[in-house]
Short mmCIF file of C-alpha atoms in Angstrom, two decimals:
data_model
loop_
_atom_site.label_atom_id
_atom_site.label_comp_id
_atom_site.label_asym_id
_atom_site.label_seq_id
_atom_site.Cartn_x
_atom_site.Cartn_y
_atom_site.Cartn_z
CA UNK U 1 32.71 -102.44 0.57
CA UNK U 2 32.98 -99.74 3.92
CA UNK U 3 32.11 -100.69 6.91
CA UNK U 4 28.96 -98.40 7.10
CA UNK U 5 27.83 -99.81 3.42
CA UNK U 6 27.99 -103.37 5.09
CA UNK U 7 26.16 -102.08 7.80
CA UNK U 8 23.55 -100.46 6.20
CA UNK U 9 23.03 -103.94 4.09
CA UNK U 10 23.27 -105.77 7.02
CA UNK U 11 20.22 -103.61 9.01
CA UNK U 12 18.38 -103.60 5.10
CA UNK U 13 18.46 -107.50 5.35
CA UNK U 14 17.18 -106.94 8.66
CA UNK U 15 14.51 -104.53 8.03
CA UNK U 16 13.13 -107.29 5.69
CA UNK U 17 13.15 -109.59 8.48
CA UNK U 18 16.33 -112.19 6.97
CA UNK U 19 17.34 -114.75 10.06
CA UNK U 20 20.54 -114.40 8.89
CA UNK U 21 21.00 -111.07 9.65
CA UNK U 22 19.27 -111.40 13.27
CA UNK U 23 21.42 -113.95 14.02
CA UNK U 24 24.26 -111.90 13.02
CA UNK U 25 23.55 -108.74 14.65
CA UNK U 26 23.46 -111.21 17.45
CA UNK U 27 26.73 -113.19 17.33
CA UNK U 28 28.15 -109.29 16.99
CA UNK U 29 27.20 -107.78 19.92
CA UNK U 30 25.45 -110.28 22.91
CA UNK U 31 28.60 -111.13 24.52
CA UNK U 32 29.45 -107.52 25.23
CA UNK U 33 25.97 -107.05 25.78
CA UNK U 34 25.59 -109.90 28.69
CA UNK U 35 28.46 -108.69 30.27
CA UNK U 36 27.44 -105.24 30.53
CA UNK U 37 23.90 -106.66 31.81
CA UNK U 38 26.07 -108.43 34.52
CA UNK U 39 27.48 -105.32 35.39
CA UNK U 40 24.23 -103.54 35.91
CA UNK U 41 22.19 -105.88 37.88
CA UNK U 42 22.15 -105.72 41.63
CA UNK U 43 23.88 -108.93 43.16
CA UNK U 44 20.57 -109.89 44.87
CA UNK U 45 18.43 -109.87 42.02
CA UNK U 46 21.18 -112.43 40.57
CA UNK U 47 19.19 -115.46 41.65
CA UNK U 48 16.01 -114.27 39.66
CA UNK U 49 17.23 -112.62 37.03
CA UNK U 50 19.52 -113.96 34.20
CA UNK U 51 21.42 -111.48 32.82
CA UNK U 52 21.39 -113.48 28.92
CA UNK U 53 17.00 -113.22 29.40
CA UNK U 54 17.83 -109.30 29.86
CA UNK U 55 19.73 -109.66 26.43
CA UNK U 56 17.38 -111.79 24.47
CA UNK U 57 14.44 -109.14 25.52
CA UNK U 58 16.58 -105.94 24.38
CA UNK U 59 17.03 -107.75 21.16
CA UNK U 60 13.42 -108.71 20.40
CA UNK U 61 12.51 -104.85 21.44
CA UNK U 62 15.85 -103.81 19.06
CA UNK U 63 14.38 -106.13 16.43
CA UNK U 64 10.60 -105.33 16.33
CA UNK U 65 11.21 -101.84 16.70
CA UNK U 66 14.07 -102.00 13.85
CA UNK U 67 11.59 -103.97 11.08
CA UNK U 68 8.61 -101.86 12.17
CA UNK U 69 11.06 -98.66 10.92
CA UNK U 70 11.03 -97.29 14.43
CA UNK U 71 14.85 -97.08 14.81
CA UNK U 72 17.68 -95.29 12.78
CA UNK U 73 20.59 -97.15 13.14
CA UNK U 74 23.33 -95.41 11.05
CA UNK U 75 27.04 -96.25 11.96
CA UNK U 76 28.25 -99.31 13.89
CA UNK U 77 28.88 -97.42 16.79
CA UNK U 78 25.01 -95.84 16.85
CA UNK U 79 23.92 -99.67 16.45
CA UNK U 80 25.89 -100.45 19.55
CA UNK U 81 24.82 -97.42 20.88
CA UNK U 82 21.27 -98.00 20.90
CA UNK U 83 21.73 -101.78 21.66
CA UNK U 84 23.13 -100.60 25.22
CA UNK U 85 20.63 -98.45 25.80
CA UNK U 86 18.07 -100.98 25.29
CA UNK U 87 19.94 -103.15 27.55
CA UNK U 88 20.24 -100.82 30.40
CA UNK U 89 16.65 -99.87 30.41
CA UNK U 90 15.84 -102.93 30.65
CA UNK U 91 17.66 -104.39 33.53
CA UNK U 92 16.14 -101.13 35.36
CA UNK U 93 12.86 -102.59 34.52
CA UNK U 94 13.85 -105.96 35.85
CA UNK U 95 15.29 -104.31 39.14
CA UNK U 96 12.19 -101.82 39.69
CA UNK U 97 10.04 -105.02 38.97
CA UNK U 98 12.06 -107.57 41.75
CA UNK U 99 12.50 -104.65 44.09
CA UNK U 100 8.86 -103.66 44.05
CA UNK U 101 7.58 -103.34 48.25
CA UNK U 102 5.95 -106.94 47.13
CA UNK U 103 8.94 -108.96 45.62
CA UNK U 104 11.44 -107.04 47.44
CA UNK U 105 14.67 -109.39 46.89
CA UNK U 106 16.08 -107.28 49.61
CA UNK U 107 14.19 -108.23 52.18
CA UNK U 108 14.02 -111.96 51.57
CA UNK U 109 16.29 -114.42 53.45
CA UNK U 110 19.56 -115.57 52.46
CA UNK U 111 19.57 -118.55 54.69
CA UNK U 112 18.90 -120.74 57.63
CA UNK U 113 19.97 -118.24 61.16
CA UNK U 114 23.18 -119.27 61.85
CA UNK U 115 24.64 -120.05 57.96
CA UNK U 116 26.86 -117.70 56.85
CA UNK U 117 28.24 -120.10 53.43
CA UNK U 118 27.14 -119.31 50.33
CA UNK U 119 25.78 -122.61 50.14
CA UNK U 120 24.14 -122.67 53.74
CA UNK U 121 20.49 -122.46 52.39
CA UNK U 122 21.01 -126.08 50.92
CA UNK U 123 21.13 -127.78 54.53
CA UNK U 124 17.62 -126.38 54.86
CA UNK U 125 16.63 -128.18 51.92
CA UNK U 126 18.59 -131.24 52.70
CA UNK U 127 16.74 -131.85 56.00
CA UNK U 128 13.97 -133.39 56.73
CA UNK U 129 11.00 -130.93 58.67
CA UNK U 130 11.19 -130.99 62.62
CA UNK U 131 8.04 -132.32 64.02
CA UNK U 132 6.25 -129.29 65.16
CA UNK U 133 7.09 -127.98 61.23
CA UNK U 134 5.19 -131.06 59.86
CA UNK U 135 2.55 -130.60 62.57
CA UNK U 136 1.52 -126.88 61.05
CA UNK U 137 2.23 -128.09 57.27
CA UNK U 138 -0.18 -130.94 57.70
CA UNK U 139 -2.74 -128.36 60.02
CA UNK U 140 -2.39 -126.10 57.24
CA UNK U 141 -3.06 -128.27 54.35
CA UNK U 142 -5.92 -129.89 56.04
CA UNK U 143 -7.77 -126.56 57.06
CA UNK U 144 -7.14 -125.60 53.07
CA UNK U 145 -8.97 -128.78 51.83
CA UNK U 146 -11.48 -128.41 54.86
CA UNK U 147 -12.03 -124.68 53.55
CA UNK U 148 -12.23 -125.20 49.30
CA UNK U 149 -14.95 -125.53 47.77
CA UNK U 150 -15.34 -128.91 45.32
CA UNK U 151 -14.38 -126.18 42.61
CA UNK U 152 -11.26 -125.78 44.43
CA UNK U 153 -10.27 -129.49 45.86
CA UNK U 154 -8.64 -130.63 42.53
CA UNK U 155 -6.86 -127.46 41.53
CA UNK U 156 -5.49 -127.44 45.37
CA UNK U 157 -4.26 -131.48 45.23
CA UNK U 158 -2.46 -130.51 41.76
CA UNK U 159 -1.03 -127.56 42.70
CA UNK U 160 0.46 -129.56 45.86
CA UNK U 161 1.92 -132.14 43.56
CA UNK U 162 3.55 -129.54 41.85
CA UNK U 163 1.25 -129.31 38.65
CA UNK U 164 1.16 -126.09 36.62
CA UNK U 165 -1.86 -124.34 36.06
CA UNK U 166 -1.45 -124.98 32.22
CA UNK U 167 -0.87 -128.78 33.64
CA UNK U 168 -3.41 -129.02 35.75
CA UNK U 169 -5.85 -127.34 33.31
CA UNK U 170 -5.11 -130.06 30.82
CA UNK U 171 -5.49 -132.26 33.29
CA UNK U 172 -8.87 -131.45 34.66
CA UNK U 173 -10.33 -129.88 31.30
CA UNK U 174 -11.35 -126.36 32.82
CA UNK U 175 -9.80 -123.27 31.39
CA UNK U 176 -6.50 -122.26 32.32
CA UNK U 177 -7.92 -118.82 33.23
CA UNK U 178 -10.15 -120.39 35.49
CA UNK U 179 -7.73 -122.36 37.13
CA UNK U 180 -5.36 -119.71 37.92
CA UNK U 181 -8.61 -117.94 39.32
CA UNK U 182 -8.88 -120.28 41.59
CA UNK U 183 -5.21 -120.70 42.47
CA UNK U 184 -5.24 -116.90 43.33
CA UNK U 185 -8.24 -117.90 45.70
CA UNK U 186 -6.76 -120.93 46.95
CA UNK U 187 -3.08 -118.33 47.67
CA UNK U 188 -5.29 -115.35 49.24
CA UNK U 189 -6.98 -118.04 51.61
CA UNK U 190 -3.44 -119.07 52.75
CA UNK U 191 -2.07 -115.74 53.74
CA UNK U 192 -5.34 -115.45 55.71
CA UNK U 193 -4.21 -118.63 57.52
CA UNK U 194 -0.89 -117.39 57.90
CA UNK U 195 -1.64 -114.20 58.91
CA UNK U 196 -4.00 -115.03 61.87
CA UNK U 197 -1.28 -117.39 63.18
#
């Protein structure tokens, strides 16, 4: 059997939607795949963005475009081909989306003034907050609970103990829809704080 017979099984068992031959279209070409992701991501999105998630989405695209008879695959090289192209479009998605005005990885901090290790952030995080900090956390919290409405009070306490809204939804037996609502609310009312500070 060719090479291009084999292949054209291969994306037939596909087609059909055999886990098999997902898995290995896979094993074939994700390696290469990851590392050209790697290649292709900016070095600051590399904190939020794993280049293997960029590979797992091009493949479910590749995949539900492929059995949905979308895609014509032909030779190994066209598979490979379309695979990358895929994969490039969408770690520009993943850029444009982190380096939107909003999330702009650029313009966040890479550490405490004065640490220039790639590790210096973690002595922020290892040390406890100076006095005046813990003064404006605890102002802050209390003018949030002074602020919320009784709506509000039990999403905020969660969400400061680190629940989920899926969590704390469960947890309270409200909607998750409604609890992000008020999350959003809860958020907006911060930034107000922080912005008349």
């Amino acid at each position: 059997m060719s090479a291009s017979d084999s292949l054209a099984e291969l994306m037939g068992r596909l087609r059909s939607g055999e886990d098999g031959a997902a898995r290995e279209v896979f094993i074939r070409f994700a390696g290469r795949l990851v590392g050209l992701a790697r290649r292709h991501l900016d070095a600051r999105l590399a904190v939020k963005v794993d280049p293997e998630d960029v590979v797992q989405s091009a493949f479910k695209s590749f995949f539900v475009r492929h059995r949905a008879g979308k895609l014509d695959v032909g030779d190994c090289d066209r598979l490979w081909n379309l695979l990358t192209l895929i994969t490039l479009r969408k770690c520009a998605d993943r850029a444009e989306y982190f380096l939107a005005e909003r999330r702009d990885a650029a313009r966040e901090a890479t550490g405490p003034a004065g640490g220039d290790g790639p590790d210096a952030w973690l002595v922020a995080l290892d040390r406890e907050p100076r006095p005046e900090e813990a003064v404006i956390l605890a102002e802050t919290v209390e003018r949030l609970f002074r602020d919320a409405s009784a709506h509000e009070r039990p999403v905020l306490e969660l969400s400061l103990q680190g629940y989920t809204a899926s969590e704390i939804s469960v947890r309270l037996g409200r909607a998750e829809r409604s609890v992000r609502r008020l999350r959003e609310h809860i958020r907006e009312r911060l930034e107000r704080l922080q912005g008349a500070d």
